[in-house]
PDB file of C-alpha atoms in Angstrom:
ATOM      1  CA  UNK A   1     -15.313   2.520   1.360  1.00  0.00           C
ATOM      2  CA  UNK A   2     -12.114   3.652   3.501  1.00  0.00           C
ATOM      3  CA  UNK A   3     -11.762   7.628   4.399  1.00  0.00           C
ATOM      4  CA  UNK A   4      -7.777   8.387   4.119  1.00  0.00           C
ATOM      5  CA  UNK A   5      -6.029  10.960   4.519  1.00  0.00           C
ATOM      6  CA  UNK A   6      -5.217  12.899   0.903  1.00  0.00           C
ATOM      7  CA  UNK A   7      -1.980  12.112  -0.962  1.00  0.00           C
ATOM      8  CA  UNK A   8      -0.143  14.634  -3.375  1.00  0.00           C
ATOM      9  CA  UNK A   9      -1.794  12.816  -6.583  1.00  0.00           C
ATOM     10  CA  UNK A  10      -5.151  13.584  -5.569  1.00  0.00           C
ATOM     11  CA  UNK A  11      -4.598  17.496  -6.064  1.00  0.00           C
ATOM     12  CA  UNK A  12      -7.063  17.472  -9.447  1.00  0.00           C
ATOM     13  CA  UNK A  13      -9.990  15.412  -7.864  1.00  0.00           C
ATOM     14  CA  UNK A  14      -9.601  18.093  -4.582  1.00  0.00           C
ATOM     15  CA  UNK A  15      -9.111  20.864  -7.351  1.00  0.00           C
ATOM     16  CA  UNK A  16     -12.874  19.559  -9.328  1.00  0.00           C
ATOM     17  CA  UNK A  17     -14.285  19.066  -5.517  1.00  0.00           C
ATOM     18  CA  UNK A  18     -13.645  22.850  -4.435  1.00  0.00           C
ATOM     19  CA  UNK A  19     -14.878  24.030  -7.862  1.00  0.00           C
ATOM     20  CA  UNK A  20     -17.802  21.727  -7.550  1.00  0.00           C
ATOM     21  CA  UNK A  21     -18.464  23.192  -3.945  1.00  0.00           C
ATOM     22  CA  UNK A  22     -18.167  26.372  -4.852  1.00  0.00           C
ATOM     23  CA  UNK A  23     -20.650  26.217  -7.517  1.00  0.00           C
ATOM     24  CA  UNK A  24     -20.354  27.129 -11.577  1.00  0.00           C
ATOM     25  CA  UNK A  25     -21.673  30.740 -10.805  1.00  0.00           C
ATOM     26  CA  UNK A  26     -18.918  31.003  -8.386  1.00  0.00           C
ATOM     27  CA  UNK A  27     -16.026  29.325 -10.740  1.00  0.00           C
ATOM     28  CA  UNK A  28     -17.503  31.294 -13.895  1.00  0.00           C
ATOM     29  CA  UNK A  29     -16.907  34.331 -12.213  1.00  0.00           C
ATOM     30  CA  UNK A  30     -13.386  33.406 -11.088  1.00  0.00           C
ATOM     31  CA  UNK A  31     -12.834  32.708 -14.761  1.00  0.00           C
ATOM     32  CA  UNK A  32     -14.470  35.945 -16.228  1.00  0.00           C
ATOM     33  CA  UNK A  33     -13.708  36.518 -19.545  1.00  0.00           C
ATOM     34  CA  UNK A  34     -10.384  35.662 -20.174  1.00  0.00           C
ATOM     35  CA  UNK A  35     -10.352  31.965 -18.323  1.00  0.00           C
ATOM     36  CA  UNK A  36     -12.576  29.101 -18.159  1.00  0.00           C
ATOM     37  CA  UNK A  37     -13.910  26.923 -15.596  1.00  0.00           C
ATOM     38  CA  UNK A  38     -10.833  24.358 -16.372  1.00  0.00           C
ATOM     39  CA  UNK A  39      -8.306  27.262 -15.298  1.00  0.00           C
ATOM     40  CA  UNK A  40     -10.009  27.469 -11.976  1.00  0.00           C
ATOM     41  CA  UNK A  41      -9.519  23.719 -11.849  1.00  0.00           C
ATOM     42  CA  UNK A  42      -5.962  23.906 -12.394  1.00  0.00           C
ATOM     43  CA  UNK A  43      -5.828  26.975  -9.638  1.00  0.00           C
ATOM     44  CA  UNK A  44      -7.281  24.767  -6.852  1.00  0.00           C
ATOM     45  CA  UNK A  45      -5.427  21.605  -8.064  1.00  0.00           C
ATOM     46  CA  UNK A  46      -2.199  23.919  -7.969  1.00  0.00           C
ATOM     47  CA  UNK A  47      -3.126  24.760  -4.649  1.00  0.00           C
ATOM     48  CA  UNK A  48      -4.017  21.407  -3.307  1.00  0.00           C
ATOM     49  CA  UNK A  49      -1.024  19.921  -4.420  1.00  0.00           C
ATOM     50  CA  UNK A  50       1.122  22.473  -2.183  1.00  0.00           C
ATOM     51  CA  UNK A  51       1.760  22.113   1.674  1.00  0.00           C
ATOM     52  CA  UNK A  52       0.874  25.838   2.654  1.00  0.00           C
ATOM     53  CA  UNK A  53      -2.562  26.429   1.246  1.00  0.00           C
ATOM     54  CA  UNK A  54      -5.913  25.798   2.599  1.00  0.00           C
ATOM     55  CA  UNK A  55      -6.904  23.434  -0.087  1.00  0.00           C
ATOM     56  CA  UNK A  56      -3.365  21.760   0.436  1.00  0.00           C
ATOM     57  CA  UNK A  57      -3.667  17.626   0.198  1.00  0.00           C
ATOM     58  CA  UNK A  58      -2.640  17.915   4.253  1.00  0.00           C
ATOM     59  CA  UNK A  59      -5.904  19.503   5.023  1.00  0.00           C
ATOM     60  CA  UNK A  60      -8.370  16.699   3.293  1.00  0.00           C
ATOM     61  CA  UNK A  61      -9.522  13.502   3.815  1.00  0.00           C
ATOM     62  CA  UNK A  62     -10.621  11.696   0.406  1.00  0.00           C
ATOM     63  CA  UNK A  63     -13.320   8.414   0.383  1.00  0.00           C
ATOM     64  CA  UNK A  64     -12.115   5.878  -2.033  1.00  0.00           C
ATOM     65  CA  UNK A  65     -13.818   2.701  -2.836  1.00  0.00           C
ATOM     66  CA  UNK A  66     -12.659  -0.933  -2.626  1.00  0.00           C
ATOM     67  CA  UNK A  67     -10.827   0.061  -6.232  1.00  0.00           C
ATOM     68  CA  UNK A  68      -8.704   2.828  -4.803  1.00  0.00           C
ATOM     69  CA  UNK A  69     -10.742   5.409  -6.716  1.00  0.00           C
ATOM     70  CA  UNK A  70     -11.464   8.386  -4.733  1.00  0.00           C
ATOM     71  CA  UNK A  71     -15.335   9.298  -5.106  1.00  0.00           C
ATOM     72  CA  UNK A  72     -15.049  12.389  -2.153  1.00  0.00           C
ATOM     73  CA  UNK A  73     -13.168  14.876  -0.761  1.00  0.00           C
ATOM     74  CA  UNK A  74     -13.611  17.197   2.785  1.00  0.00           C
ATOM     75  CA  UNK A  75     -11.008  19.959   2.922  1.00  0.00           C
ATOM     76  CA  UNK A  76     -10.646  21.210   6.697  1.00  0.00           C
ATOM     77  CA  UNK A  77      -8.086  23.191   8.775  1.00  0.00           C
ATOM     78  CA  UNK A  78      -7.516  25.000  11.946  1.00  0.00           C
ATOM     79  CA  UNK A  79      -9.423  28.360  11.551  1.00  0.00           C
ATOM     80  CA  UNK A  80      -6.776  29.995  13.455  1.00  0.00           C
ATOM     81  CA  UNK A  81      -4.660  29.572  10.349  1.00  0.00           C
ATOM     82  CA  UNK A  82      -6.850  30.739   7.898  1.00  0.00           C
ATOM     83  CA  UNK A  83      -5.054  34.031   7.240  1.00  0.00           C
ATOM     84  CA  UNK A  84      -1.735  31.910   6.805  1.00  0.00           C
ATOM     85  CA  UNK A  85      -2.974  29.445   4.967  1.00  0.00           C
ATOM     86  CA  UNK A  86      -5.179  32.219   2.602  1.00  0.00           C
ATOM     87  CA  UNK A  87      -2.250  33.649   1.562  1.00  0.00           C
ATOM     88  CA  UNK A  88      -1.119  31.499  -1.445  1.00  0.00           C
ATOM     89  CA  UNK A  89      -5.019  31.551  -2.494  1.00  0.00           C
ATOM     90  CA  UNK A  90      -4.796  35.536  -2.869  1.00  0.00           C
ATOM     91  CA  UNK A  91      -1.268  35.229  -4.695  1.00  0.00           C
ATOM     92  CA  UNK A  92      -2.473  32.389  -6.932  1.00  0.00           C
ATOM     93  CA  UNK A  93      -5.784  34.128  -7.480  1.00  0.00           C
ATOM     94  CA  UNK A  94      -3.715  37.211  -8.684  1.00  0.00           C
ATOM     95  CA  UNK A  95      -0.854  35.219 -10.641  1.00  0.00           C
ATOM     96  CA  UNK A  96      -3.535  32.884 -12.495  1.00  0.00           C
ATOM     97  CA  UNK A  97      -6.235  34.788 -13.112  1.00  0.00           C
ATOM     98  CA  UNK A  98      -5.627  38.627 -11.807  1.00  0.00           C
ATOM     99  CA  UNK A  99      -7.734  39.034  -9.403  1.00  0.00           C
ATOM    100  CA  UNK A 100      -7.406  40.560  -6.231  1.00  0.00           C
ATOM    101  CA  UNK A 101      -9.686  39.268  -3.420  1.00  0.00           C
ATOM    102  CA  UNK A 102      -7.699  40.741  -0.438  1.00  0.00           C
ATOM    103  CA  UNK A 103     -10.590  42.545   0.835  1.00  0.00           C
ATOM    104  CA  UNK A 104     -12.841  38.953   1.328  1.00  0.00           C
ATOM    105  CA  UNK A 105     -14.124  38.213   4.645  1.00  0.00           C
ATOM    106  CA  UNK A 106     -12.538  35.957   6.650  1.00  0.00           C
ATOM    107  CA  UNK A 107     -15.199  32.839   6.397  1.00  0.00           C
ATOM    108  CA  UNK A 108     -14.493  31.099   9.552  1.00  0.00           C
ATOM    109  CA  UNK A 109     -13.504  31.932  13.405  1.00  0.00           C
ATOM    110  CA  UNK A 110      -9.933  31.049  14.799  1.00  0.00           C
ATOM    111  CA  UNK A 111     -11.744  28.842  17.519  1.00  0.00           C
ATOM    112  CA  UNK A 112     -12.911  26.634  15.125  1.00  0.00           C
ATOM    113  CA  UNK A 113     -12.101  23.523  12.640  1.00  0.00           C
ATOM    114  CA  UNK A 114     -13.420  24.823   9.539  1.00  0.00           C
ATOM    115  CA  UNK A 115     -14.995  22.226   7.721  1.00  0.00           C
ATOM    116  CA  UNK A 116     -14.295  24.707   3.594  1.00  0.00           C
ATOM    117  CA  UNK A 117     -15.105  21.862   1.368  1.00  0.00           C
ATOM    118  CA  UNK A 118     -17.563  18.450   0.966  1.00  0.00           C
ATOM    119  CA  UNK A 119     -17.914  16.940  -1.910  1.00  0.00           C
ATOM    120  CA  UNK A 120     -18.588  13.541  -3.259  1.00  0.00           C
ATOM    121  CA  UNK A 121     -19.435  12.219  -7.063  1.00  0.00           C
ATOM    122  CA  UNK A 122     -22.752  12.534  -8.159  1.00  0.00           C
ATOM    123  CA  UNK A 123     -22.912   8.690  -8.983  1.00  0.00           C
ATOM    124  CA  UNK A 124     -21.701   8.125  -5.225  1.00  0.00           C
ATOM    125  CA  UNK A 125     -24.486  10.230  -3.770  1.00  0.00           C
ATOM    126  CA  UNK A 126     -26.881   8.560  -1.348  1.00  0.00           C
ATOM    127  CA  UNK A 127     -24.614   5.971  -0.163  1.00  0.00           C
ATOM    128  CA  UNK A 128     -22.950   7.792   3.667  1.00  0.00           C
ATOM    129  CA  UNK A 129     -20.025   8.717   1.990  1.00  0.00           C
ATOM    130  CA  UNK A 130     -20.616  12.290   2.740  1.00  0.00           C
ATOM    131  CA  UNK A 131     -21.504  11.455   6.378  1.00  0.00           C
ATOM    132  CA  UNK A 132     -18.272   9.064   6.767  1.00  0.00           C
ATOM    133  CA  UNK A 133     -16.234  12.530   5.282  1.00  0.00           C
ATOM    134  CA  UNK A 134     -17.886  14.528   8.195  1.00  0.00           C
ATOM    135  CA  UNK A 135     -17.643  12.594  11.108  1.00  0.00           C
ATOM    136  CA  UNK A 136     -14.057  11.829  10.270  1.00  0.00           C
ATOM    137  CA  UNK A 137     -13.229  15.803   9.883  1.00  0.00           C
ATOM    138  CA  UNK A 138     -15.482  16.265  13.451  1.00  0.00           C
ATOM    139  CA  UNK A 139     -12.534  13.679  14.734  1.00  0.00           C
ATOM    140  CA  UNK A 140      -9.685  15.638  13.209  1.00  0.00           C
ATOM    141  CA  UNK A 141     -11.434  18.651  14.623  1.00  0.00           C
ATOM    142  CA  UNK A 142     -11.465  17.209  17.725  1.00  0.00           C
ATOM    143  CA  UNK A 143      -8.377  15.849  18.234  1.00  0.00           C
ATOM    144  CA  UNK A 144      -7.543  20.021  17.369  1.00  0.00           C
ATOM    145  CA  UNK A 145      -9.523  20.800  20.466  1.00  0.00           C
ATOM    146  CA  UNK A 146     -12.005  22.788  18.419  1.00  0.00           C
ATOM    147  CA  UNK A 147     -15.603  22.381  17.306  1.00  0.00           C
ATOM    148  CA  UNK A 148     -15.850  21.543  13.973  1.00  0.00           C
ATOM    149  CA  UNK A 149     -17.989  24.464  11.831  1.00  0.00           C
ATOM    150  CA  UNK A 150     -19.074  25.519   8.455  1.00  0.00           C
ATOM    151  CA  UNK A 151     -20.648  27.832   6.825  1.00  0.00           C
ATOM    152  CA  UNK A 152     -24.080  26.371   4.616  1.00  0.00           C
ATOM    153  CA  UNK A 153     -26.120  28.430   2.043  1.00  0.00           C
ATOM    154  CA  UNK A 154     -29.601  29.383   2.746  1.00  0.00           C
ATOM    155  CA  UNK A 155     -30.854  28.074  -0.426  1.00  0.00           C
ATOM    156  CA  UNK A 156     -29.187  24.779  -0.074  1.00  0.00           C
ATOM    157  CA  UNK A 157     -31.392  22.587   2.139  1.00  0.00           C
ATOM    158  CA  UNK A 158     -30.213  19.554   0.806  1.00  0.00           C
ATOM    159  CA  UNK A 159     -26.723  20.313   2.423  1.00  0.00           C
ATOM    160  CA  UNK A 160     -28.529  21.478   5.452  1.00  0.00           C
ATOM    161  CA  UNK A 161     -30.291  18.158   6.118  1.00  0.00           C
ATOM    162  CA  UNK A 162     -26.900  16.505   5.353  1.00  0.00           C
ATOM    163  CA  UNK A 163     -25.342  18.527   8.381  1.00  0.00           C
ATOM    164  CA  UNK A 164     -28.458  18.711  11.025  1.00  0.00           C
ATOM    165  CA  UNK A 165     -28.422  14.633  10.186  1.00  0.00           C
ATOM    166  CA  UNK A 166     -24.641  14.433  11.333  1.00  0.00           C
ATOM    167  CA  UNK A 167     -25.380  16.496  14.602  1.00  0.00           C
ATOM    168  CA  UNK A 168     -24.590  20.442  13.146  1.00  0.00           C
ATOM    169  CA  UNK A 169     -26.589  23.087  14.195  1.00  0.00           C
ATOM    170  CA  UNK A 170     -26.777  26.345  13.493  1.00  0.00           C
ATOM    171  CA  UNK A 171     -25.024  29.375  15.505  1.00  0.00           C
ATOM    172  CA  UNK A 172     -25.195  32.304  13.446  1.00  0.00           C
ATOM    173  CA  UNK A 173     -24.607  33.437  10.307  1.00  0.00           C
ATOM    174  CA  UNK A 174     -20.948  34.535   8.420  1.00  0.00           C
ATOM    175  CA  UNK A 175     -20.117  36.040   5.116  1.00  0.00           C
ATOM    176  CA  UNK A 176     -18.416  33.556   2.511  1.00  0.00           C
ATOM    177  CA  UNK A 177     -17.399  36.184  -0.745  1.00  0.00           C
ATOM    178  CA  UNK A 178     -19.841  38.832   0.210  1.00  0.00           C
ATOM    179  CA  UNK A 179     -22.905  36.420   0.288  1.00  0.00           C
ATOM    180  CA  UNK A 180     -24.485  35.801   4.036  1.00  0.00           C
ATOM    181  CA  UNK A 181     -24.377  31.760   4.856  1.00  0.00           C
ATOM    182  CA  UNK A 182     -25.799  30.100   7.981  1.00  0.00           C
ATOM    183  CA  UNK A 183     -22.849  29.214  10.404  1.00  0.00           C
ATOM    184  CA  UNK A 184     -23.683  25.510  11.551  1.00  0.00           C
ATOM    185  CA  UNK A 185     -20.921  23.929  14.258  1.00  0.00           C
ATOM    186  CA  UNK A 186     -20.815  20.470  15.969  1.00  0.00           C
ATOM    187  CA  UNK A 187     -21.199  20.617  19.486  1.00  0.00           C
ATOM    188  CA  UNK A 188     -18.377  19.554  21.588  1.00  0.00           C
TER     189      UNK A 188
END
């Protein structure tokens, strides 16, 4: 198993992993009525595959095994840029599927890394992959000069063991699309 940085042809497996991340009640909603789950696919895959959005291929490492298959993703970025890199999210969001989510929360602090997405294949689950994603965005995060943080739902203690296992703990609490998560970061 190597962790590498993302290439351009990975944009679908980082579009699944934000959807995935994100959760079905999440992506249904994006969808609504007139979309499915696939078009919110396509909308993060769009975006991944770009240089300028937070989902872009720049911002995530990928885990592929001894094949060259990739079985994980972690999208992270400079929370400073959020707001910058946000932008073709909104105008995607509204171009795509016409929505307007310009009044969101911003999910993560400026003096940050924000660690947005983890995600690995179900079938690869168990095996480190997820911690080998982590401590290699704590290193990119680093080498930022920022602690690396995320943002961890309170009804997810799976993901919560995942992080206090790696070394996160939690320092408060942050909105991510109106619904309050714990804010966990990785001491410096």
């Amino acid at each position: 198993m190597k962790i590498i940085p993302a290439r351009p042809s990975d944009a679908r497996f980082i579009g699944q992993a934000v959807v995935e991340a994100i959760g079905h009640e999440i992506a249904s909603g994006l969808a609504g009525d007139s979309h499915t789950v696939d078009d919110v696919v396509d909308l993060f895959a769009s975006l991944a595959a770009r240089d300028d959005s937070q989902y872009s291929y720049l911002n995530t490492l990928v885990a592929v095994d001894d094949d060259g298959t990739v079985v994980g993703a972690c999208v992270a970025y400079d929370g400073a840029r959020l707001h910058e890199l946000r932008e073709r999210f909104f105008e995607a969001l509204s171009a795509r599927l016409g929505l307007d989510f310009s009044d969101v929360e911003d999910e993560c602090v400026p003096e940050e890394f924000y660690l947005d997405t983890l995600m690995v294949l179900p079938e690869h689950r168990g095996k480190g992959i997820a911690s080998q994603l982590l401590r290699a965005s704590i290193g990119r995060a680093r080498e930022c000069g920022k602690p690396a943080g995320l943002l961890v739902d309170k009804i997810n203690p799976l993901a919560r063991k995942l992080y206090e296992r790696v070394g996160f703990r939690k320092v408060g609490e942050r909105p991510f699309a109106h619904v309050m998560m714990d804010h966990m970061q990785y001491p410096d």
